[in-house]
CSV table of C-alpha atoms in Angstrom, one decimal:
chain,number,residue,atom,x,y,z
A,157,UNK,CA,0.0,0.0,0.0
A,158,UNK,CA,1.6,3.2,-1.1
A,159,UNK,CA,1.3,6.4,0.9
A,160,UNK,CA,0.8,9.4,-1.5
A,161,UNK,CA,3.2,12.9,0.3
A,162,UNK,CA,2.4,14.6,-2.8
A,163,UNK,CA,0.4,16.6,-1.0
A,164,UNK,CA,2.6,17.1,1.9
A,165,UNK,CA,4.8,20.2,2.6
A,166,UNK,CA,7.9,20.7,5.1
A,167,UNK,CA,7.1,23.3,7.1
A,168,UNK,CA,8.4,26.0,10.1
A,169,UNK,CA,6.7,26.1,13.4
A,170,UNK,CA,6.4,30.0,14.0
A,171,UNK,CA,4.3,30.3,17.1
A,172,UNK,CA,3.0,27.5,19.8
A,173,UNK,CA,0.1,28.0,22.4
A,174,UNK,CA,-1.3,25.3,24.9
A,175,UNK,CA,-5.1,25.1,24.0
A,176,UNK,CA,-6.7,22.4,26.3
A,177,UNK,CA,-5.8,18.5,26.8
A,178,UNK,CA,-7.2,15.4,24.9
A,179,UNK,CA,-10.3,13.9,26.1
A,180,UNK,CA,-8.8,10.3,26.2
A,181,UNK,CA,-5.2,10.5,27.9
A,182,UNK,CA,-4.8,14.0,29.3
A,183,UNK,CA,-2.2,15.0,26.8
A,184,UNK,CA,-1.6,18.5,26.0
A,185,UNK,CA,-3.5,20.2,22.7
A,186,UNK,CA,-0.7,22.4,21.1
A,187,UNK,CA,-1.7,25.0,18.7
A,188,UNK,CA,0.9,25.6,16.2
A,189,UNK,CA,1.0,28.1,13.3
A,190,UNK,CA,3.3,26.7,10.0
A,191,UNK,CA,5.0,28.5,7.5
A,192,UNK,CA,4.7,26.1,4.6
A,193,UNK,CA,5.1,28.2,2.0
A,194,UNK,CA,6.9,31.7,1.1
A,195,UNK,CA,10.5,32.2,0.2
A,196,UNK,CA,11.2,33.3,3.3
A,197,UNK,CA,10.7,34.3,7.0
A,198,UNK,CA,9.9,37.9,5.8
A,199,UNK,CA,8.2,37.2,2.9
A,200,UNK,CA,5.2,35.1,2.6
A,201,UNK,CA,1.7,35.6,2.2
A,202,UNK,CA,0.0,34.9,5.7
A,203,UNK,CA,-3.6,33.7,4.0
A,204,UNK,CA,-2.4,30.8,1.9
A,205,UNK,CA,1.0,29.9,3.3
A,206,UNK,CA,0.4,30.2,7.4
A,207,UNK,CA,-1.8,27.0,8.4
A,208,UNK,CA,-3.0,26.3,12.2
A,209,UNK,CA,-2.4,22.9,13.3
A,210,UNK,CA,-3.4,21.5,16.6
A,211,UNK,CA,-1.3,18.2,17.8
A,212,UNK,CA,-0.5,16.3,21.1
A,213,UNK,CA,3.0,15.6,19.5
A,214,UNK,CA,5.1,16.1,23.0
A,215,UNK,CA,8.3,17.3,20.6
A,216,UNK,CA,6.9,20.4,18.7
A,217,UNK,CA,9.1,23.5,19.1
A,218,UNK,CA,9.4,26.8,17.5
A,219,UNK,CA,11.6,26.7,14.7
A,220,UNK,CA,11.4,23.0,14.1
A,221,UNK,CA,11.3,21.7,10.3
A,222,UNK,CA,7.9,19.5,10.2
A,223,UNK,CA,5.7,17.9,7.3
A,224,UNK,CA,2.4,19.0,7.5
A,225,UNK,CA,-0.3,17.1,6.3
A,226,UNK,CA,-2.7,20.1,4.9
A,227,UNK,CA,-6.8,19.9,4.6
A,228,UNK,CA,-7.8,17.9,1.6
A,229,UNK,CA,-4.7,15.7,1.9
A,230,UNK,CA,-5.0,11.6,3.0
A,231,UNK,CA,-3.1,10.2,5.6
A,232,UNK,CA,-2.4,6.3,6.5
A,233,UNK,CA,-4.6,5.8,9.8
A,234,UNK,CA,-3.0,2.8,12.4
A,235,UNK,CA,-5.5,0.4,11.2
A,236,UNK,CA,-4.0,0.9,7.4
A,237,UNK,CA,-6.7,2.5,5.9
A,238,UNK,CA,-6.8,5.7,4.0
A,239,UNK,CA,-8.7,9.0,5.7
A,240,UNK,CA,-9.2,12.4,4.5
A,241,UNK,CA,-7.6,14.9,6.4
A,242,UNK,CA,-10.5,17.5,7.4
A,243,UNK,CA,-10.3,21.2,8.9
A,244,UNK,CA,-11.9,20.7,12.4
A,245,UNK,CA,-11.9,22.1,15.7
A,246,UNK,CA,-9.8,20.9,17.8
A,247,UNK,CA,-9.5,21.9,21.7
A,248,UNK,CA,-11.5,25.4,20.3
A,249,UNK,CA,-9.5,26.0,17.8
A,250,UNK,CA,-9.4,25.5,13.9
A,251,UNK,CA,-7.2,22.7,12.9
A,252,UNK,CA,-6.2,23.0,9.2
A,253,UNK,CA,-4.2,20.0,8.8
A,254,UNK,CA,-1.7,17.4,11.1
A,255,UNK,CA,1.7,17.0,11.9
A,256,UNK,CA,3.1,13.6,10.5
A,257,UNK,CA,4.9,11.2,12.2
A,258,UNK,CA,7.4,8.5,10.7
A,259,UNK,CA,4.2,6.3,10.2
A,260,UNK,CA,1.8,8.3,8.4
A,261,UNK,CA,4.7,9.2,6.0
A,262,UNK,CA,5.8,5.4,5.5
A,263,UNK,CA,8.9,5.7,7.2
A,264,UNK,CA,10.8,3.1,9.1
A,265,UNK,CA,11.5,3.7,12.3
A,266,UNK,CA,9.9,6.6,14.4
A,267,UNK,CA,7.4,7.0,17.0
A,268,UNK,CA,3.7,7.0,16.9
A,269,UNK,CA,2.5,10.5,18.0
A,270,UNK,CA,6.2,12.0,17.5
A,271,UNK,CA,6.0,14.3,14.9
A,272,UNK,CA,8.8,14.1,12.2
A,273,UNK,CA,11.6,17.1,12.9
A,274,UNK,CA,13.8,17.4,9.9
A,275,UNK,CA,17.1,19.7,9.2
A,276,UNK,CA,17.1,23.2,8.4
A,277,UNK,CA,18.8,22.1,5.0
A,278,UNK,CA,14.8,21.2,4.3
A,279,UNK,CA,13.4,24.0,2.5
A,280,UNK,CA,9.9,24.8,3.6
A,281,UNK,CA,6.9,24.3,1.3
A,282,UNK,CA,9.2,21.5,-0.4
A,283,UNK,CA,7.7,18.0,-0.8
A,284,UNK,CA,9.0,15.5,2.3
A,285,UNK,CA,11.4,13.1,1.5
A,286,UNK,CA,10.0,9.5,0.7
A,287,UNK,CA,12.4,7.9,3.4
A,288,UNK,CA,13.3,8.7,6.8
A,289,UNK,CA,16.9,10.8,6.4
A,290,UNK,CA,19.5,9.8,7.9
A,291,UNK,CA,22.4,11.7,9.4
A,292,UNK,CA,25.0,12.5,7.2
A,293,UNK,CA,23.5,11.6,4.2
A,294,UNK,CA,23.7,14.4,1.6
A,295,UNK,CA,21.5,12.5,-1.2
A,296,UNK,CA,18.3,13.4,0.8
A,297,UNK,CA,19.7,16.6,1.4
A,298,UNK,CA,17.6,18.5,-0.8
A,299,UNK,CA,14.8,17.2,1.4
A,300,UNK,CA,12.7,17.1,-2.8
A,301,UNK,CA,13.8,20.7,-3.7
A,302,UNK,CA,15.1,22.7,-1.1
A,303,UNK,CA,18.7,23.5,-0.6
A,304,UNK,CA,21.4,21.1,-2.4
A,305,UNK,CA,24.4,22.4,-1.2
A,306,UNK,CA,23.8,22.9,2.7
A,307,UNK,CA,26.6,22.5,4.7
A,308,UNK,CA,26.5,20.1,7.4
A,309,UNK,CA,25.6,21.0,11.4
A,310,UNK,CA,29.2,21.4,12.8
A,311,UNK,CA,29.2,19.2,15.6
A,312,UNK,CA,28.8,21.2,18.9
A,313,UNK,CA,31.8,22.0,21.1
A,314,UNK,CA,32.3,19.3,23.9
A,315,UNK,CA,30.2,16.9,22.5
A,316,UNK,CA,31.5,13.3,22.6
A,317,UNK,CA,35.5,14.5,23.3
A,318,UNK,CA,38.1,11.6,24.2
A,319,UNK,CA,38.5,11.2,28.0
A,320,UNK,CA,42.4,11.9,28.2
A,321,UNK,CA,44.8,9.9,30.1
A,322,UNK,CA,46.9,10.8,33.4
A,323,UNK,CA,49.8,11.5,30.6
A,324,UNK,CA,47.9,13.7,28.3
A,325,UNK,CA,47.0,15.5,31.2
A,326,UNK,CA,50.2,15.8,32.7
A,327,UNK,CA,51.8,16.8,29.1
A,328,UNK,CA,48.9,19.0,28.6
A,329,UNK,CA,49.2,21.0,32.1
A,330,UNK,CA,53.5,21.3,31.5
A,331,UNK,CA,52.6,23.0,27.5
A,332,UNK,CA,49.9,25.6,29.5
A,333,UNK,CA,52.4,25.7,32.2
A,334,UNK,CA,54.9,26.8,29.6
A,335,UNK,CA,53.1,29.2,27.5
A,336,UNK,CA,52.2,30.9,30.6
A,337,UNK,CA,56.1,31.4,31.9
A,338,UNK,CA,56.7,32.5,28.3
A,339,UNK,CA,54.1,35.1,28.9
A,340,UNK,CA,55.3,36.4,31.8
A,341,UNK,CA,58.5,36.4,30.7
A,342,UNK,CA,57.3,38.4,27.3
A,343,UNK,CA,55.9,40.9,30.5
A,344,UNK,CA,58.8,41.6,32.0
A,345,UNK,CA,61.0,42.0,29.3
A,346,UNK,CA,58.6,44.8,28.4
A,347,UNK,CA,58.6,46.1,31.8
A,348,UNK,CA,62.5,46.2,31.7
A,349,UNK,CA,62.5,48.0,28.5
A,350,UNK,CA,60.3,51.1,30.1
């Protein structure tokens, strides 16, 4: 059974507000407004490229790259049928569309309920990509039209650094111990010379 994202967009959480709980489980309504179209943050057109979506997907933030799942589109329901999505209200509010998760997209891997996050290198109002990305993998960076030549996130400082050994520690205190006799010696050279 194929799964038809033609009709999906990536998209750019801009603003989030609480807006009830679920009936069945408590979970917190989100209302989320999406940028899913527009060239950029300054220049879209907020009637037809700003949608409301309401979810109970715990991982939404503002900013995050999501495929939305717009009015009109169909989406692959758990028991593997095919349902329309509709523009209801949700928790008082007008939902225009959902938030996918790995599932409803055809994915492997993934949550239920966890919407899909993707990388900036995405560009919104692009189609998603037809499998789940993987890191460092610069075919689906394009994410079906959006930037080609993104450069990779730089890994962030201090994050998964070599535990260094009594030695390199030792070697590593005598070359600071060094450079700072050096500068102090640089200092009062200087201060002799005045």
């Amino acid at each position: 059974m194929s799964i038809d994202i033609s009709q999906y967009r990536v998209g750019v959480i801009i603003s989030l507000e609480d807006c009830g709980n679920c009936r069945n489980g408590g979970k917190t309504l989100r209302a989320c407004k999406v940028r899913i179209g527009g060239t950029d943050d300054d220049n879209y057109d907020e009637a037809t490229d700003i949608v409301t979506v309401v979810t109970s997907a715990p991982n939404v933030r503002i900013l995050s790259r999501v495929v939305v799942a717009p009015a009109g589109s169909s989406i692959l329901a758990a028991d593997g049928e095919f349902l329309e999505v509709k523009k209801v209200t949700v928790g008082g509010v007008s939902s225009e569309g959902m938030l996918c998760d790995s599932k409803m997209l055809g994915w492997i891997g993934g949550a239920k309920g966890i919407a899909v996050n993707l990388a900036d290198s995405f560009g919104v109002g692009t189609l998603p990509p037809s499998s789940k990305p993987r890191p460092n993998d610069s075919s689906m960076a394009d994410g079906g039209g959006g930037e080609k030549d993104a450069e990779p996130a730089a890994a962030l400082p201090g994050l998964f650094e070599k535990k260094l050994s009594k030695e390199e520690k030792k070697s590593l205190a005598a070359e600071r111990k060094a450079k700072k006799m050096a500068a102090k010696d640089a200092l009062a050279k200087e201060d002799e010379e005045c």
